[in-house]
Short mmCIF file of C-alpha atoms and ligand atoms in Angstrom, two decimals:
data_model
loop_
_atom_site.label_atom_id
_atom_site.label_comp_id
_atom_site.label_asym_id
_atom_site.label_seq_id
_atom_site.Cartn_x
_atom_site.Cartn_y
_atom_site.Cartn_z
CA MET X 14 -63.40 -67.14 -48.08
CA THR X 15 -67.05 -67.39 -47.17
CA LEU X 16 -69.52 -66.47 -49.86
CA ILE X 17 -72.41 -64.52 -48.36
CA ASP X 18 -75.60 -66.13 -49.63
CA GLY X 19 -78.13 -63.32 -49.90
CA LYS X 20 -80.70 -65.59 -51.45
CA ALA X 21 -80.65 -67.99 -48.49
CA VAL X 22 -80.75 -65.18 -45.90
CA SER X 23 -83.55 -63.50 -47.83
CA GLU X 24 -85.60 -66.69 -48.01
CA LYS X 25 -85.28 -67.25 -44.28
CA LEU X 26 -86.35 -63.66 -43.52
CA ARG X 27 -89.25 -63.87 -45.96
CA GLY X 28 -90.44 -67.05 -44.24
CA GLU X 29 -90.48 -65.18 -40.92
CA LEU X 30 -92.15 -62.18 -42.53
CA LYS X 31 -94.86 -64.35 -44.06
CA ALA X 32 -95.69 -65.71 -40.59
CA ASP X 33 -95.72 -62.15 -39.17
CA VAL X 34 -98.05 -60.97 -41.96
CA ALA X 35 -100.42 -63.90 -41.35
CA ALA X 36 -100.47 -63.15 -37.60
CA PHE X 37 -101.14 -59.46 -38.28
CA ILE X 38 -104.02 -60.24 -40.65
CA GLU X 39 -105.46 -62.73 -38.15
CA LYS X 40 -105.35 -60.15 -35.36
CA THR X 41 -106.51 -57.05 -37.22
CA GLY X 42 -108.26 -58.20 -40.39
CA ILE X 43 -106.01 -55.80 -42.28
CA LYS X 44 -103.93 -56.98 -45.22
CA PRO X 45 -100.76 -54.89 -45.64
CA GLY X 46 -100.84 -53.22 -49.07
CA LEU X 47 -98.06 -51.81 -51.24
CA ALA X 48 -98.55 -49.51 -54.23
CA VAL X 49 -95.71 -49.47 -56.74
CA VAL X 50 -95.79 -46.71 -59.32
CA LEU X 51 -93.85 -47.19 -62.53
CA VAL X 52 -93.62 -44.28 -64.95
CA GLY X 53 -92.42 -45.22 -68.43
CA ASP X 54 -91.03 -48.53 -69.58
CA ASP X 55 -87.42 -48.83 -68.44
CA PRO X 56 -86.76 -52.58 -68.87
CA ALA X 57 -84.69 -52.99 -65.66
CA SER X 58 -87.36 -51.15 -63.64
CA LYS X 59 -90.02 -53.47 -65.05
CA VAL X 60 -88.12 -56.48 -63.75
CA TYR X 61 -87.68 -54.89 -60.29
CA VAL X 62 -91.36 -53.96 -60.13
CA ARG X 63 -92.41 -57.47 -61.12
CA ASN X 64 -90.20 -58.90 -58.35
CA LYS X 65 -91.72 -56.51 -55.82
CA ARG X 66 -95.21 -57.62 -56.78
CA ARG X 67 -94.22 -61.28 -56.56
CA GLY X 68 -92.58 -60.71 -53.16
CA CYS X 69 -95.78 -59.16 -51.81
CA ARG X 70 -97.89 -62.03 -53.06
CA GLU X 71 -95.54 -64.63 -51.59
CA CYS X 72 -95.62 -62.97 -48.17
CA GLY X 73 -99.42 -62.67 -48.17
CA MET X 74 -99.57 -58.92 -48.79
CA TYR X 75 -101.67 -56.94 -51.25
CA SER X 76 -99.85 -55.17 -54.04
CA GLU X 77 -100.93 -52.81 -56.74
CA VAL X 78 -98.69 -51.85 -59.63
CA ILE X 79 -99.69 -48.62 -61.31
CA GLU X 80 -98.08 -48.29 -64.72
CA LEU X 81 -98.12 -44.82 -66.21
CA PRO X 82 -96.99 -43.74 -69.67
CA ALA X 83 -93.55 -42.15 -70.12
CA ASP X 84 -95.15 -38.76 -70.90
CA THR X 85 -97.07 -38.59 -67.60
CA THR X 86 -97.01 -35.06 -66.24
CA GLN X 87 -95.65 -34.12 -62.85
CA ALA X 88 -99.11 -32.85 -61.85
CA ALA X 89 -100.76 -36.17 -62.74
CA LEU X 90 -98.18 -38.14 -60.77
CA LEU X 91 -98.53 -35.87 -57.74
CA GLN X 92 -102.31 -36.25 -57.88
CA LEU X 93 -101.96 -40.04 -57.96
CA ILE X 94 -99.72 -39.92 -54.88
CA LEU X 95 -102.21 -37.74 -53.02
CA ASP X 96 -104.90 -40.33 -53.82
CA LEU X 97 -102.69 -43.18 -52.60
CA ASN X 98 -101.91 -41.21 -49.43
CA THR X 99 -105.60 -41.23 -48.50
CA ARG X 100 -106.36 -44.87 -49.36
CA THR X 101 -106.76 -47.10 -46.31
CA ASP X 102 -105.93 -50.32 -48.17
CA ILE X 103 -102.51 -48.97 -49.19
CA HIS X 104 -99.88 -48.79 -46.43
CA GLY X 105 -96.75 -48.38 -48.51
CA ILE X 106 -96.09 -46.22 -51.60
CA LEU X 107 -93.06 -46.49 -53.83
CA VAL X 108 -92.31 -44.63 -57.05
CA GLN X 109 -89.77 -46.66 -58.99
CA GLU X 110 -86.68 -44.71 -60.04
CA PRO X 111 -85.42 -43.65 -62.50
CA THR X 112 -88.37 -41.57 -63.64
CA PRO X 113 -88.62 -39.70 -66.99
CA ARG X 114 -87.00 -36.27 -67.32
CA GLN X 115 -90.13 -34.18 -66.76
CA ILE X 116 -90.60 -35.67 -63.29
CA ASP X 117 -89.04 -33.89 -60.31
CA ASN X 118 -88.18 -36.79 -57.99
CA THR X 119 -87.66 -34.56 -54.97
CA ALA X 120 -91.18 -33.13 -55.27
CA VAL X 121 -92.56 -36.64 -55.75
CA ILE X 122 -90.83 -38.00 -52.65
CA ASN X 123 -91.91 -34.98 -50.63
CA ALA X 124 -95.53 -35.64 -51.63
CA ILE X 125 -95.56 -39.18 -50.23
CA ASP X 126 -97.05 -39.43 -46.74
CA PRO X 127 -93.96 -40.16 -44.57
CA ARG X 128 -95.95 -42.90 -42.84
CA LYS X 129 -96.29 -44.68 -46.19
CA ASP X 130 -92.75 -43.96 -47.39
CA VAL X 131 -91.45 -47.55 -47.45
CA ASP X 132 -88.33 -46.51 -49.39
CA ALA X 133 -87.43 -44.17 -46.49
CA PHE X 134 -86.58 -41.43 -49.00
CA HIS X 135 -88.79 -38.66 -47.52
CA PRO X 136 -86.77 -35.97 -45.67
CA MET X 137 -88.65 -36.77 -42.45
CA ASN X 138 -87.55 -40.38 -42.62
CA VAL X 139 -84.03 -39.43 -43.70
CA GLY X 140 -83.83 -37.17 -40.64
CA ARG X 141 -85.07 -39.94 -38.41
CA ILE X 142 -82.40 -42.28 -39.77
CA MET X 143 -79.84 -39.63 -38.83
CA THR X 144 -81.05 -39.54 -35.22
CA GLY X 145 -81.58 -43.29 -34.94
CA ASN X 146 -85.30 -42.88 -34.17
CA PHE X 147 -86.75 -44.54 -37.24
CA ASP X 148 -89.65 -46.72 -38.36
CA PHE X 149 -88.37 -47.40 -41.87
CA LEU X 150 -84.86 -48.24 -42.90
CA PRO X 151 -83.79 -47.67 -46.49
CA CYS X 152 -84.06 -51.08 -48.13
CA THR X 153 -80.60 -51.68 -49.56
CA PRO X 154 -78.54 -50.49 -46.56
CA ALA X 155 -80.90 -52.39 -44.24
CA GLY X 156 -80.33 -55.51 -46.34
CA VAL X 157 -76.56 -55.08 -45.99
CA MET X 158 -76.89 -54.87 -42.19
CA GLU X 159 -78.98 -58.06 -42.17
CA LEU X 160 -76.31 -59.87 -44.17
CA LEU X 161 -73.55 -58.76 -41.77
CA ASP X 162 -75.66 -59.97 -38.83
CA ALA X 163 -76.58 -63.26 -40.50
CA TYR X 164 -72.87 -64.09 -40.74
CA ASN X 165 -72.07 -62.72 -37.26
CA ILE X 166 -69.66 -60.16 -38.69
CA PRO X 167 -68.82 -57.74 -35.87
CA ILE X 168 -69.33 -54.01 -36.53
CA ALA X 169 -68.66 -52.22 -33.22
CA GLY X 170 -65.21 -50.68 -33.18
CA LYS X 171 -64.44 -51.88 -36.71
CA GLU X 172 -63.17 -49.80 -39.60
CA CYS X 173 -66.08 -49.49 -42.02
CA VAL X 174 -65.49 -47.91 -45.42
CA VAL X 175 -68.42 -47.06 -47.68
CA VAL X 176 -67.51 -46.26 -51.27
CA GLY X 177 -70.33 -44.17 -52.74
CA ARG X 178 -72.37 -41.33 -51.24
CA SER X 179 -75.79 -41.63 -52.85
CA ASN X 180 -78.88 -40.71 -50.87
CA ILE X 181 -80.30 -44.18 -51.53
CA VAL X 182 -77.33 -46.28 -50.40
CA GLY X 183 -74.00 -44.67 -49.43
CA LYS X 184 -75.16 -42.00 -46.97
CA PRO X 185 -77.75 -44.10 -45.10
CA GLN X 186 -75.39 -47.09 -45.14
CA ALA X 187 -72.74 -45.04 -43.35
CA MET X 188 -75.32 -43.94 -40.80
CA LEU X 189 -76.50 -47.49 -40.06
CA LEU X 190 -72.92 -48.67 -39.56
CA LEU X 191 -72.33 -45.68 -37.28
CA HIS X 192 -75.42 -46.56 -35.19
CA ARG X 193 -73.81 -49.96 -34.67
CA HIS X 194 -70.60 -48.30 -33.44
CA GLY X 195 -68.49 -48.77 -36.54
CA THR X 196 -65.73 -46.25 -37.31
CA VAL X 197 -67.06 -45.04 -40.63
CA THR X 198 -65.39 -43.41 -43.63
CA ILE X 199 -67.29 -42.41 -46.77
CA CYS X 200 -65.33 -42.34 -50.04
CA HIS X 201 -66.45 -40.99 -53.40
CA SER X 202 -65.24 -39.96 -56.83
CA LYS X 203 -63.15 -37.07 -55.46
CA THR X 204 -61.45 -39.14 -52.76
CA VAL X 205 -57.66 -38.95 -53.07
CA GLY X 206 -55.87 -42.27 -52.52
CA LEU X 207 -58.97 -44.44 -52.53
CA ALA X 208 -57.00 -47.70 -52.22
CA GLU X 209 -55.22 -46.49 -49.08
CA VAL X 210 -58.58 -45.83 -47.44
CA THR X 211 -60.27 -49.04 -48.59
CA ARG X 212 -57.27 -51.09 -47.38
CA ARG X 213 -58.08 -49.97 -43.82
CA ALA X 214 -61.54 -51.47 -43.98
CA ASP X 215 -62.65 -54.43 -41.90
CA ILE X 216 -66.01 -53.93 -43.59
CA LEU X 217 -65.96 -52.52 -47.11
CA VAL X 218 -69.24 -51.59 -48.82
CA ALA X 219 -69.01 -50.75 -52.53
CA ALA X 220 -71.96 -48.76 -53.87
CA VAL X 221 -70.83 -46.64 -56.81
CA GLY X 222 -72.02 -48.33 -59.98
CA LYS X 223 -68.58 -48.85 -61.54
CA PRO X 224 -67.95 -52.45 -62.63
CA GLY X 225 -64.81 -53.96 -61.09
CA LEU X 226 -63.74 -50.75 -59.29
CA ILE X 227 -62.66 -52.57 -56.14
CA THR X 228 -59.74 -54.90 -56.85
CA GLY X 229 -57.87 -57.29 -54.58
CA ASP X 230 -54.99 -54.86 -53.92
CA MET X 231 -57.53 -52.42 -52.38
CA VAL X 232 -58.74 -54.94 -49.80
CA LYS X 233 -57.33 -55.87 -46.41
CA GLU X 234 -56.68 -59.56 -45.75
CA GLY X 235 -59.70 -60.95 -43.89
CA ALA X 236 -62.11 -58.09 -44.66
CA ALA X 237 -65.84 -58.47 -45.23
CA VAL X 238 -66.62 -57.02 -48.67
CA ILE X 239 -70.19 -56.15 -49.56
CA ASP X 240 -70.89 -55.44 -53.22
CA VAL X 241 -73.97 -53.28 -53.78
CA GLY X 242 -73.17 -52.70 -57.46
CA MET X 243 -75.83 -53.69 -60.01
CA ASN X 244 -74.16 -52.97 -63.33
CA ARG X 245 -75.56 -54.29 -66.59
CA ILE X 246 -72.75 -55.06 -68.99
CA ILE X 247 -72.55 -56.88 -72.30
CA GLY X 248 -70.42 -60.01 -71.83
CA ASN X 249 -68.14 -61.81 -74.30
CA ASP X 250 -71.15 -63.90 -75.33
CA GLY X 251 -72.91 -60.72 -76.51
CA ARG X 252 -75.56 -61.01 -73.80
CA GLU X 253 -76.37 -58.72 -70.91
CA HIS X 254 -74.96 -59.69 -67.52
CA LEU X 255 -75.33 -58.28 -64.05
CA THR X 256 -72.00 -57.45 -62.43
CA GLY X 257 -70.97 -55.69 -59.25
CA ASP X 258 -68.51 -52.95 -58.28
CA VAL X 259 -66.10 -55.57 -56.94
CA ASP X 260 -63.65 -57.55 -59.05
CA PHE X 261 -64.71 -60.92 -57.71
CA GLU X 262 -61.65 -62.93 -58.81
CA SER X 263 -58.99 -60.84 -57.13
CA VAL X 264 -61.01 -59.77 -54.09
CA SER X 265 -62.00 -63.36 -53.27
CA GLN X 266 -58.25 -64.03 -52.72
CA LYS X 267 -58.14 -61.44 -49.91
CA ALA X 268 -61.58 -61.15 -48.31
CA ALA X 269 -62.88 -63.42 -45.55
CA TYR X 270 -66.48 -62.68 -46.60
CA LEU X 271 -67.76 -61.57 -49.97
CA THR X 272 -71.19 -61.07 -51.52
CA PRO X 273 -71.69 -62.31 -55.09
CA VAL X 274 -73.56 -60.35 -57.78
CA PRO X 275 -76.17 -61.54 -58.44
CA GLY X 276 -77.28 -63.37 -55.30
CA GLY X 277 -75.80 -61.13 -52.59
CA VAL X 278 -77.36 -57.82 -51.62
CA GLY X 279 -79.93 -57.82 -54.44
CA PRO X 280 -82.35 -60.40 -53.00
CA MET X 281 -82.31 -58.61 -49.63
CA THR X 282 -83.54 -55.27 -50.90
CA ILE X 283 -87.07 -56.40 -51.71
CA THR X 284 -87.26 -58.37 -48.47
CA MET X 285 -86.55 -55.16 -46.56
CA LEU X 286 -89.21 -53.36 -48.62
CA LEU X 287 -91.74 -56.02 -47.63
CA ARG X 288 -90.74 -55.65 -44.00
CA ASN X 289 -91.23 -51.88 -44.23
CA THR X 290 -94.68 -52.43 -45.73
CA LEU X 291 -95.71 -54.61 -42.77
CA THR X 292 -94.28 -51.99 -40.41
CA ALA X 293 -96.33 -49.29 -42.17
CA ALA X 294 -99.50 -51.37 -41.83
CA LYS X 295 -98.82 -51.90 -38.10
CA LYS X 296 -98.18 -48.16 -37.63
CA SER X 297 -101.43 -47.28 -39.41
CA LEU X 298 -103.50 -48.64 -36.52
N1 GUN W 314 -84.64 -47.86 -58.27
C1 GUN W 314 -83.56 -48.59 -57.93
N2 GUN W 314 -83.57 -48.86 -56.61
C2 GUN W 314 -84.68 -48.31 -56.11
C3 GUN W 314 -85.25 -48.25 -54.80
O1 GUN W 314 -84.72 -48.76 -53.82
N3 GUN W 314 -86.42 -47.57 -54.70
C4 GUN W 314 -87.01 -46.97 -55.76
N4 GUN W 314 -88.15 -46.32 -55.55
N5 GUN W 314 -86.52 -46.99 -56.98
C5 GUN W 314 -85.36 -47.66 -57.15
#
């Protein structure tokens, strides 16, 4: 079994991206800029936001983190987005989810200029992903595709099963695999006979948020298994651990390729966000 090293692939891509950013700045005098908006103080979100800021800095991009209190009104957040939409030094805008209850995420996403929507959550970008005519790819599914390519895992004609149908991962993931000529099935909580479906998969992507859902008996011998799960659980040592949707022990006995958690898909997501930010800066010309 080959362990897919998301950290190594991510580092290589970030090295290339850093060179691309430097070349872009040299040519245009424009430094790509990302605004990350964090409403409230969810501890996991704070870590993600910090990593996004660090990623920008490392790749030579500008970043601005705007931290707003948990009781920020919808109107205030929308006004902030409108301001960011008009700023010429900001090319990408991201509102970290989850947001507090009073915030309507759909309205927030709809307010972001689609040209600055580096999450690719705006309906215009979602539609463009559907047709294959896109500028931005959603970060996590794009990271999964990069991992498959980095390990030369063929997609065309293969049985691809995506477990999970979220707008952020499952649905766009299925679409990206389809664009690459995979035969794609989407499973979810109402799927009857989940194991029978997952056992068909040459490529199995788990993105549901249920620790250990995918066990060895659900996996075909020689499959590539991609674990998108990011579950925080309290371990036997009483401390918080990050664990995936895949039962690593049993699945590693069957799979030919497997992503660990942490160190698989996770590191790729921010790299794809940084790439989208450079793309947005290029498109702004
Ligand atoms: N929260 C968890 N993942 C993401 C993501 O990809 N984008 C945003 N905006 N928030 C998130």
